[in-house]
Short mmCIF file of C-alpha atoms and ligand atoms in Angstrom, two decimals:
data_model
loop_
_atom_site.label_atom_id
_atom_site.label_comp_id
_atom_site.label_asym_id
_atom_site.label_seq_id
_atom_site.Cartn_x
_atom_site.Cartn_y
_atom_site.Cartn_z
CA MET A 15 84.68 127.13 95.32
CA THR A 16 82.84 128.60 98.33
CA ASN A 17 83.85 130.00 101.75
CA LYS A 18 81.49 127.60 103.54
CA SER A 19 82.97 125.19 106.08
CA ALA A 20 81.96 122.23 108.26
CA SER A 21 82.91 122.26 111.93
CA LEU A 22 84.33 118.99 113.21
CA ASN A 23 84.54 118.21 116.92
CA THR A 24 86.60 115.06 117.57
CA GLY A 25 86.11 115.13 121.33
CA ASN A 26 89.66 116.28 121.95
CA GLY A 27 89.78 119.26 119.63
CA GLY A 28 88.48 119.67 116.14
CA MET A 29 88.77 121.82 113.05
CA ASP A 30 86.79 123.65 110.41
CA LEU A 31 86.80 121.77 107.11
CA PRO A 32 86.28 123.79 103.90
CA ILE A 33 83.18 122.96 101.85
CA LEU A 34 83.77 123.07 98.08
CA SER A 35 81.06 123.38 95.42
CA GLY A 36 81.15 122.23 91.81
CA THR A 37 79.10 123.38 88.82
CA VAL A 38 76.25 121.08 89.85
CA GLY A 39 75.80 118.17 92.25
CA PRO A 40 76.69 117.59 95.90
CA ASP A 41 79.16 119.88 97.67
CA VAL A 42 82.26 118.18 99.10
CA ILE A 43 83.95 118.50 102.48
CA ASP A 44 87.67 118.97 101.85
CA VAL A 45 89.39 116.56 104.28
CA ARG A 46 92.89 116.87 102.83
CA LYS A 47 94.18 118.48 106.06
CA LEU A 48 92.17 116.21 108.40
CA TYR A 49 94.95 113.75 109.29
CA GLY A 50 97.55 116.48 109.68
CA SER A 51 95.28 118.43 112.04
CA THR A 52 93.51 115.65 113.98
CA GLY A 53 95.61 112.48 113.50
CA MET A 54 92.44 110.80 112.23
CA PHE A 55 91.49 109.28 108.88
CA THR A 56 88.09 109.23 107.26
CA TYR A 57 86.63 105.74 106.89
CA ASP A 58 84.66 104.91 103.75
CA PRO A 59 85.08 101.34 102.37
CA GLY A 60 83.57 101.23 98.87
CA PHE A 61 83.91 105.02 98.69
CA THR A 62 80.14 105.47 99.00
CA SER A 63 80.59 109.03 100.32
CA THR A 64 83.96 109.93 98.82
CA ALA A 65 84.87 112.18 95.89
CA SER A 66 88.28 111.04 94.64
CA CYS A 67 88.99 113.90 92.25
CA GLU A 68 87.74 116.95 90.43
CA SER A 69 86.49 116.22 86.92
CA LYS A 70 84.82 118.03 84.01
CA ILE A 71 84.06 114.97 81.90
CA THR A 72 80.86 113.26 83.13
CA TYR A 73 78.14 114.21 85.57
CA ILE A 74 75.58 111.77 86.99
CA ASP A 75 72.53 112.65 89.07
CA GLY A 76 71.53 109.23 90.41
CA ASP A 77 68.27 110.40 91.95
CA GLN A 78 67.06 112.06 88.76
CA GLY A 79 68.56 109.48 86.39
CA VAL A 80 70.64 112.13 84.61
CA LEU A 81 73.89 111.42 82.72
CA LEU A 82 75.79 114.28 81.05
CA HIS A 83 79.00 114.07 79.03
CA ARG A 84 80.69 117.50 79.07
CA GLY A 85 77.19 118.86 79.82
CA TYR A 86 75.35 117.06 76.99
CA PRO A 87 72.56 114.60 78.04
CA ILE A 88 73.26 110.97 77.09
CA GLU A 89 69.82 110.71 75.43
CA GLN A 90 70.69 113.52 73.00
CA LEU A 91 74.15 112.14 72.26
CA ALA A 92 72.74 108.64 71.65
CA GLU A 93 70.06 110.06 69.35
CA LYS A 94 72.02 112.72 67.43
CA SER A 95 75.77 112.01 67.71
CA ASN A 96 78.06 109.10 66.88
CA PHE A 97 80.76 107.30 68.85
CA MET A 98 83.72 109.06 67.22
CA GLU A 99 82.15 112.48 67.89
CA VAL A 100 81.41 111.50 71.52
CA ALA A 101 85.01 110.28 71.82
CA TYR A 102 86.25 113.68 70.63
CA LEU A 103 83.87 115.40 73.08
CA LEU A 104 85.07 113.31 76.04
CA LEU A 105 88.73 113.86 75.16
CA ASN A 106 88.59 117.57 74.29
CA GLY A 107 85.61 118.99 76.20
CA GLU A 108 83.72 120.43 73.20
CA LEU A 109 81.84 119.04 70.21
CA PRO A 110 84.15 119.17 67.16
CA SER A 111 83.77 121.38 64.14
CA LYS A 112 83.47 119.48 60.85
CA ASP A 113 87.20 119.90 60.19
CA GLU A 114 88.13 118.88 63.75
CA TYR A 115 85.87 115.84 63.43
CA ASN A 116 87.33 114.76 60.07
CA THR A 117 90.90 115.23 61.32
CA PHE A 118 90.18 113.16 64.45
CA VAL A 119 88.46 110.36 62.53
CA ASN A 120 91.27 110.24 59.94
CA THR A 121 93.91 110.15 62.69
CA ILE A 122 92.15 107.32 64.53
CA SER A 123 91.61 105.31 61.34
CA ARG A 124 95.36 105.44 60.63
CA HIS A 125 96.26 103.80 63.92
CA THR A 126 93.85 100.83 63.66
CA MET A 127 96.47 98.22 62.73
CA VAL A 128 98.44 96.46 65.46
CA HIS A 129 102.10 95.43 65.26
CA GLU A 130 102.22 92.13 63.36
CA GLN A 131 104.23 90.57 66.22
CA LEU A 132 101.19 91.06 68.47
CA VAL A 133 99.48 88.23 66.58
CA HIS A 134 101.81 85.79 68.34
CA PHE A 135 100.42 86.80 71.75
CA TYR A 136 97.06 85.33 70.77
CA ARG A 137 98.61 82.03 69.78
CA GLY A 138 99.77 81.52 73.35
CA PHE A 139 96.19 81.36 74.66
CA ARG A 140 93.91 78.31 74.55
CA ARG A 141 91.17 78.78 71.94
CA ASP A 142 88.58 78.55 74.72
CA ALA A 143 90.24 81.24 76.86
CA HIS A 144 87.75 83.88 78.01
CA PRO A 145 88.23 86.85 75.64
CA MET A 146 88.52 89.21 78.64
CA ALA A 147 91.61 87.26 79.75
CA VAL A 148 93.03 87.75 76.26
CA MET A 149 92.20 91.47 76.37
CA CYS A 150 93.99 91.90 79.72
CA GLY A 151 97.09 90.19 78.33
CA VAL A 152 97.26 91.76 74.90
CA VAL A 153 96.47 95.34 75.99
CA GLY A 154 99.01 95.11 78.80
CA ALA A 155 101.56 93.91 76.23
CA LEU A 156 101.02 96.97 74.02
CA SER A 157 103.49 98.91 76.20
CA ALA A 158 106.14 96.50 74.94
CA PHE A 159 105.55 97.78 71.42
CA TYR A 160 105.18 101.52 71.83
CA HIS A 161 108.17 102.84 73.79
CA ASP A 162 107.89 106.04 71.75
CA SER A 163 104.62 107.00 73.45
CA THR A 164 104.93 105.99 77.08
CA ASP A 165 106.50 109.17 78.50
CA ILE A 166 103.37 110.39 80.24
CA ASN A 167 104.89 113.81 80.97
CA ASP A 168 105.13 114.61 77.27
CA PRO A 169 101.69 115.87 76.09
CA GLU A 170 102.48 114.88 72.49
CA GLN A 171 103.33 111.31 73.53
CA ARG A 172 100.16 111.21 75.64
CA ARG A 173 98.17 112.30 72.58
CA ILE A 174 99.76 109.63 70.36
CA ALA A 175 99.30 106.91 73.00
CA SER A 176 95.66 108.00 73.48
CA ASN A 177 94.93 107.83 69.76
CA ARG A 178 96.70 104.48 69.45
CA MET A 179 94.73 102.96 72.34
CA ILE A 180 91.36 104.20 71.02
CA ALA A 181 92.17 103.12 67.47
CA LYS A 182 93.55 99.66 68.29
CA ILE A 183 91.09 98.45 70.90
CA PRO A 184 88.48 97.41 68.27
CA THR A 185 91.16 95.51 66.33
CA ILE A 186 92.38 93.75 69.48
CA ALA A 187 88.79 92.94 70.52
CA ALA A 188 87.88 91.56 67.08
CA MET A 189 91.06 89.47 67.08
CA ALA A 190 90.11 88.03 70.48
CA TYR A 191 86.78 86.92 69.00
CA LYS A 192 88.34 85.52 65.80
CA TYR A 193 90.87 83.56 67.82
CA SER A 194 88.12 82.05 69.99
CA VAL A 195 86.22 80.78 66.93
CA GLY A 196 89.30 79.62 65.01
CA GLN A 197 88.84 82.04 62.12
CA PRO A 198 91.64 84.11 60.53
CA PHE A 199 92.19 87.63 61.78
CA MET A 200 90.73 90.37 59.57
CA TYR A 201 92.77 93.51 58.91
CA PRO A 202 91.11 96.90 59.47
CA ASP A 203 89.37 98.58 56.52
CA ASN A 204 89.90 102.32 56.74
CA ASN A 205 87.10 102.98 54.26
CA LEU A 206 84.60 102.06 56.98
CA SER A 207 83.43 103.92 60.08
CA TYR A 208 85.03 103.08 63.43
CA THR A 209 82.07 100.86 64.29
CA GLY A 210 81.58 99.45 60.79
CA ASN A 211 85.27 98.53 60.71
CA PHE A 212 84.86 96.68 64.02
CA LEU A 213 81.86 94.73 62.71
CA LYS A 214 83.77 93.74 59.57
CA MET A 215 86.88 92.67 61.55
CA THR A 216 84.59 90.62 63.80
CA PHE A 217 82.09 89.01 61.44
CA GLY A 218 83.84 89.31 58.05
CA VAL A 219 85.90 86.45 56.58
CA PRO A 220 88.61 86.59 53.87
CA ALA A 221 86.59 84.19 51.75
CA GLU A 222 83.86 86.66 50.88
CA GLU A 223 82.92 90.33 50.90
CA TYR A 224 81.35 91.62 54.11
CA VAL A 225 78.70 94.32 53.80
CA VAL A 226 78.04 96.34 56.96
CA ASP A 227 74.33 96.45 57.82
CA PRO A 228 73.64 100.15 58.52
CA VAL A 229 70.97 99.37 61.12
CA ILE A 230 73.31 97.06 63.04
CA GLU A 231 76.14 99.58 62.62
CA ALA A 232 73.93 102.34 64.06
CA ALA A 233 72.79 100.12 66.96
CA MET A 234 76.39 99.09 67.76
CA ASP A 235 77.55 102.70 67.56
CA LYS A 236 74.78 103.69 69.98
CA ILE A 237 75.80 100.89 72.36
CA PHE A 238 79.38 102.20 72.27
CA ILE A 239 78.12 105.72 73.08
CA LEU A 240 76.11 104.38 76.04
CA HIS A 241 79.21 102.67 77.46
CA ALA A 242 81.80 105.38 76.73
CA ASP A 243 82.23 106.92 80.18
CA HIS A 244 80.54 106.97 83.55
CA GLU A 245 82.25 109.22 86.11
CA GLN A 246 84.46 107.54 88.76
CA ASN A 247 83.19 103.94 88.51
CA ALA A 248 85.36 101.07 89.72
CA SER A 249 87.31 100.51 86.50
CA THR A 250 87.84 104.24 85.84
CA SER A 251 89.06 104.66 89.42
CA THR A 252 91.41 101.73 88.76
CA VAL A 253 92.81 103.43 85.67
CA ARG A 254 93.26 106.68 87.62
CA LEU A 255 94.97 104.92 90.52
CA ALA A 256 97.30 102.98 88.20
CA GLY A 257 98.05 106.19 86.29
CA SER A 258 98.77 108.11 89.50
CA SER A 259 101.96 106.06 89.93
CA GLY A 260 103.16 107.15 86.47
CA ALA A 261 102.44 103.77 84.84
CA ASN A 262 102.19 103.93 81.05
CA PRO A 263 98.69 104.32 79.54
CA PHE A 264 98.59 100.82 78.04
CA ALA A 265 99.26 99.26 81.46
CA CYS A 266 96.60 101.53 83.01
CA ILE A 267 93.97 100.50 80.45
CA ALA A 268 94.85 96.83 81.03
CA ALA A 269 94.20 97.42 84.75
CA GLY A 270 90.84 98.99 83.90
CA ILE A 271 89.93 95.99 81.73
CA ALA A 272 90.77 93.62 84.59
CA CYS A 273 88.53 95.55 86.99
CA LEU A 274 85.67 95.88 84.49
CA TRP A 275 85.57 92.08 84.12
CA GLY A 276 83.95 91.58 87.53
CA PRO A 277 80.24 90.53 87.45
CA ALA A 278 79.33 93.39 89.81
CA HIS A 279 80.65 95.83 87.18
CA GLY A 280 81.15 95.35 83.44
CA GLY A 281 80.79 91.57 83.69
CA ALA A 282 77.12 92.10 84.56
CA ASN A 283 76.03 92.20 80.90
CA GLU A 284 77.29 88.63 80.37
CA ALA A 285 75.85 87.61 83.77
CA ALA A 286 72.50 89.28 83.00
CA LEU A 287 71.93 87.35 79.77
CA ASN A 288 73.04 84.12 81.43
CA MET A 289 70.56 84.88 84.23
CA LEU A 290 67.72 85.54 81.76
CA ARG A 291 68.53 82.23 80.05
CA GLN A 292 68.56 80.50 83.45
CA ILE A 293 65.11 81.94 84.20
CA GLY A 294 64.12 80.73 80.74
CA SER A 295 60.42 81.55 80.85
CA THR A 296 58.14 84.24 82.25
CA LYS A 297 56.50 81.60 84.46
CA ASN A 298 59.75 81.20 86.43
CA ILE A 299 60.23 84.93 87.12
CA LYS A 300 58.43 85.06 90.48
CA GLU A 301 60.71 82.30 91.87
CA TYR A 302 63.85 84.18 90.86
CA VAL A 303 62.57 87.52 92.15
CA ALA A 304 61.91 85.79 95.49
CA ARG A 305 65.49 84.45 95.46
CA ALA A 306 66.86 87.92 94.71
CA LYS A 307 65.04 89.23 97.79
CA ASP A 308 66.19 86.38 100.04
CA LYS A 309 69.09 87.55 102.25
CA ASN A 310 70.27 83.94 102.57
CA ASP A 311 70.38 83.44 98.82
CA PRO A 312 73.44 84.92 97.04
CA PHE A 313 71.39 85.22 93.84
CA ARG A 314 70.97 88.79 92.60
CA LEU A 315 69.13 90.14 89.59
CA MET A 316 72.07 90.90 87.31
CA GLY A 317 71.60 94.09 85.34
CA PHE A 318 69.61 95.54 88.24
CA GLY A 319 70.72 98.07 90.83
CA HIS A 320 73.44 100.66 90.81
CA ARG A 321 75.69 102.44 93.29
CA VAL A 322 74.70 105.84 91.95
CA TYR A 323 71.39 105.48 90.07
CA LYS A 324 68.49 105.28 92.50
CA ASN A 325 66.24 105.90 89.53
CA TYR A 326 66.07 104.37 86.08
CA ASP A 327 69.54 104.29 84.43
CA PRO A 328 69.01 106.59 81.42
CA ARG A 329 71.23 104.31 79.36
CA ALA A 330 68.92 101.35 80.03
CA LYS A 331 65.98 103.26 78.52
CA VAL A 332 67.90 103.91 75.30
CA MET A 333 69.14 100.31 75.34
CA GLN A 334 65.59 98.90 75.61
CA LYS A 335 64.47 101.03 72.65
CA THR A 336 67.51 99.89 70.63
CA ALA A 337 66.77 96.27 71.50
CA ASN A 338 63.30 96.65 69.99
CA GLU A 339 64.78 98.20 66.82
CA VAL A 340 67.44 95.52 66.37
CA LEU A 341 65.12 92.57 67.04
CA ASP A 342 62.60 94.02 64.57
CA ARG A 343 65.33 94.65 61.97
CA LEU A 344 66.70 91.13 62.33
CA ASN A 345 63.19 89.73 62.57
CA VAL A 346 64.26 87.93 65.74
CA GLN A 347 61.59 86.70 68.16
CA ASP A 348 63.79 86.32 71.23
CA PRO A 349 61.78 84.85 74.14
CA ILE A 350 64.55 86.10 76.43
CA PHE A 351 63.52 89.68 75.57
CA ASP A 352 59.98 88.86 76.71
CA VAL A 353 61.44 87.43 79.95
CA ALA A 354 63.50 90.62 80.42
CA ARG A 355 60.54 92.96 79.93
CA GLU A 356 58.27 90.91 82.21
CA LEU A 357 61.04 90.65 84.83
CA GLU A 358 61.50 94.42 84.71
CA HIS A 359 57.74 94.95 85.07
CA ILE A 360 57.45 92.58 88.06
CA ALA A 361 60.58 93.90 89.80
CA LEU A 362 59.64 97.57 89.36
CA ASN A 363 56.30 96.87 91.04
CA ASP A 364 57.79 94.87 93.91
CA ASP A 365 58.15 96.62 97.27
CA TYR A 366 61.67 95.25 97.82
CA PHE A 367 63.00 96.81 94.62
CA ILE A 368 60.98 99.98 95.11
CA GLU A 369 62.24 100.43 98.68
CA LYS A 370 65.88 99.72 97.71
CA LYS A 371 65.50 101.83 94.54
CA LEU A 372 66.71 99.04 92.29
CA TYR A 373 66.16 99.70 88.58
CA PRO A 374 67.53 98.13 85.39
CA ASN A 375 71.01 99.42 84.61
CA VAL A 376 73.00 99.67 81.40
CA ASP A 377 73.71 95.92 81.48
CA PHE A 378 70.14 94.66 81.64
CA TYR A 379 69.16 94.94 77.97
CA SER A 380 72.53 95.21 76.22
CA GLY A 381 73.06 91.46 76.13
CA ILE A 382 69.80 90.90 74.27
CA ILE A 383 70.95 93.21 71.47
CA LEU A 384 74.48 91.79 71.35
CA ASN A 385 73.12 88.23 71.32
CA ALA A 386 70.77 89.11 68.43
CA ILE A 387 73.66 90.64 66.46
CA GLY A 388 75.62 87.39 66.90
CA PHE A 389 78.12 88.01 69.69
CA PRO A 390 78.70 85.16 72.17
CA THR A 391 78.05 86.18 75.80
CA THR A 392 81.77 85.94 76.55
CA MET A 393 82.31 88.89 74.19
CA PHE A 394 79.82 91.19 75.95
CA THR A 395 82.25 92.65 78.48
CA VAL A 396 84.90 92.92 75.76
CA LEU A 397 82.51 95.26 73.91
CA PHE A 398 81.97 97.23 77.12
CA ALA A 399 85.77 97.55 77.49
CA LEU A 400 86.11 98.59 73.83
CA ALA A 401 83.72 101.50 74.32
CA ARG A 402 84.91 102.44 77.82
CA THR A 403 88.51 102.76 76.61
CA VAL A 404 87.65 106.27 75.37
CA GLY A 405 86.34 107.23 78.81
CA TRP A 406 89.32 105.67 80.58
CA ILE A 407 91.72 107.54 78.30
CA ALA A 408 89.87 110.85 78.79
CA GLN A 409 89.88 110.40 82.58
CA TRP A 410 93.55 109.33 82.56
CA ASN A 411 94.55 112.43 80.57
CA GLU A 412 92.52 114.64 82.92
CA MET A 413 94.26 113.11 85.94
CA ILE A 414 97.76 113.43 84.45
CA GLY A 415 97.01 117.03 83.52
CA ASP A 416 95.71 117.90 87.03
CA PRO A 417 98.45 119.85 88.86
CA SER A 418 97.07 118.72 92.23
CA GLN A 419 97.22 115.02 91.34
CA LYS A 420 99.62 112.81 93.33
CA ILE A 421 100.03 109.08 93.76
CA GLY A 422 96.84 107.57 95.21
CA ARG A 423 97.63 105.97 98.57
CA PRO A 424 94.63 105.35 100.89
CA ARG A 425 95.13 104.50 104.56
CA GLN A 426 93.17 102.01 106.74
CA LEU A 427 91.54 101.27 110.07
CA TYR A 428 93.93 98.65 111.48
CA VAL A 429 92.10 95.95 113.46
CA GLY A 430 94.85 93.30 113.52
CA ALA A 431 97.16 92.12 116.33
CA GLY A 432 99.03 94.69 118.43
CA GLN A 433 102.86 94.53 118.42
CA ARG A 434 104.20 91.24 119.86
CA ASP A 435 107.55 89.34 119.96
CA TYR A 436 108.56 86.46 117.70
CA VAL A 437 108.18 82.97 119.23
CA ASP A 438 110.50 80.16 118.09
CA ILE A 439 108.71 77.24 116.51
CA ALA A 440 109.93 74.95 119.33
CA SER A 441 108.01 77.09 121.81
CA ARG A 442 104.69 77.37 119.88
C1 LIG B 21 77.98 98.83 86.03
O1 LIG B 21 79.64 102.48 88.87
C2 LIG B 21 79.26 102.53 87.66
O2 LIG B 21 78.97 103.56 87.14
C3 LIG B 21 79.20 101.19 86.94
C4 LIG B 21 78.59 101.21 85.56
C5 LIG B 21 79.47 101.95 84.58
O3 LIG B 21 78.95 102.38 83.52
O4 LIG B 21 80.71 102.00 84.81
O5 LIG B 21 77.32 101.81 85.58
C6 LIG B 21 78.46 99.79 85.00
O6 LIG B 21 78.80 98.22 86.68
C7 LIG B 21 76.49 98.70 86.28
C8 LIG B 21 76.16 97.73 87.47
C9 LIG B 21 76.24 96.30 86.93
N1 LIG B 21 76.16 95.33 88.00
C10 LIG B 21 75.05 94.54 88.16
O7 LIG B 21 74.04 94.64 87.47
C11 LIG B 21 75.21 93.47 89.23
C12 LIG B 21 73.92 93.44 90.09
N2 LIG B 21 73.89 94.69 90.85
C13 LIG B 21 74.42 94.64 92.21
O8 LIG B 21 75.48 93.77 92.41
C14 LIG B 21 74.53 96.03 92.84
O9 LIG B 21 73.36 96.69 92.57
C15 LIG B 21 75.69 96.92 92.47
C16 LIG B 21 77.01 96.24 92.63
C17 LIG B 21 75.56 97.38 91.06
C18 LIG B 21 75.65 98.15 93.39
O10 LIG B 21 75.88 97.69 94.66
P1 LIG B 21 75.98 98.69 95.92
O11 LIG B 21 75.86 100.10 95.49
O12 LIG B 21 77.18 98.31 96.72
O13 LIG B 21 74.65 98.39 96.68
P2 LIG B 21 74.46 97.19 97.65
O14 LIG B 21 75.12 95.95 97.11
O15 LIG B 21 74.85 97.65 99.00
O16 LIG B 21 72.89 96.97 97.54
C19 LIG B 21 72.01 97.78 98.31
C20 LIG B 21 70.88 96.82 98.69
C21 LIG B 21 71.41 95.53 99.34
O17 LIG B 21 70.41 95.08 100.23
P3 LIG B 21 70.64 95.42 101.84
O18 LIG B 21 72.00 94.86 102.21
O19 LIG B 21 70.56 96.92 101.94
O20 LIG B 21 69.49 94.69 102.51
O21 LIG B 21 70.18 96.40 97.51
C22 LIG B 21 70.32 94.98 97.34
C23 LIG B 21 71.50 94.54 98.20
O22 LIG B 21 71.31 93.20 98.63
N3 LIG B 21 70.62 94.78 95.92
C24 LIG B 21 70.08 93.83 95.16
C25 LIG B 21 70.63 94.04 93.88
N4 LIG B 21 71.47 95.07 93.90
C26 LIG B 21 71.47 95.53 95.17
N5 LIG B 21 69.19 92.83 95.44
C27 LIG B 21 68.86 92.04 94.40
N6 LIG B 21 69.33 92.17 93.13
C28 LIG B 21 70.22 93.15 92.84
N7 LIG B 21 70.70 93.30 91.60
#
């Protein structure tokens, strides 16, 4: 912290507001006493200039295109680590020793099964239900099964609930896919890695042995790492706000899944591939770029732009490289990938995108990889939610453990009618 302050003059008085500094990144003006001292609120719809909390988990420098998890650059983690190790890092703050890693992986692998009654929840959905709707319902229902781990004030119950959520989300996600294609659910196989187990539960069938392709497993694991956490984005803020009321962790994660579904957020990966398919060919790109620039046209380039990154999203760079590897491995000539690369090239050289600092984000290339692996577009955001569950859980634990945390309750600028008396219907 520092002893710097900002002087505020409201016209009829004012105050000095403390300026706080973190390890790195912008200082903050502490406005916690503003309303008590001036009777005024701050006003910041969309929270473009608002820090909602202190955190040690993830740091983003949007201008430099930097993303650190507990200080480690995302490029290094994607290249050298694996999703379970990154999960441990996000949850505990340090990279695990070999014993710590093995203990964590073994613990997670022994919570991968879901209560057999949960199967009946799926049967209530139409087969063509969007898998994100199923995820919202089934994850929210988990709190009905685990009353022994919903006391959020008990650190041991928080630990068990955290491990259960991280362990079961791949099983729940794979079941959502199986249900949508009318195939039987596959039970977890604890002999496989976290990611390999997910691939087998998703693409394996009881009728024959499923062998995990190590290249696909590595690509999927990297995609999970790239989606694991991302500071105080909309869905993480939703999880924190839900958790601030004392709601159980399963309900909080269900709230995060619901928020992530939006096309401006996690739903953009599905929307981006649908957009690339709509464009269809490199010869149509200029028309769509013109539409994206037209204020009167609601069309936007999905997978482009970001609230924080005003430079290339570092995750998108790793994603593009992984897309090349997977398409080569699967010997897939996907014309959509050519459209994506040409679209990126045209957009990045267009004054509109340069001036507004719009670059590809994490969602621009991910769909091309997931499509090549065999996932339907409706599963793309489910995979984002699967990976982000670790980040949500880490952020939720950090919030619960923060002694200064209290229920989130923003105020407003009221612009509605002033007080007035009721008028009987006969007199209206
Ligand atoms: C994720 O927050 C996170 O960290 C999220 C995420 C995570 O890991 O959790 O990174 C994951 O959600 C990535 C973003 C995925 N969404 C998309 O790809 C959808 C398309 N992108 C846009 O909707 C938009 O860029 C947002 C929502 C991502 C960011 O919007 P902002 O910060 O509110 O910015 P804005 O909408 O005010 O845009 C600024 C300007 C506007 O023009 P002006 O009003 O200033 O004239 O840029 C334009 C916008 O019209 N613009 C775009 C554009 N994105 C912004 N124009 C064309 N195409 C786009 N994609």
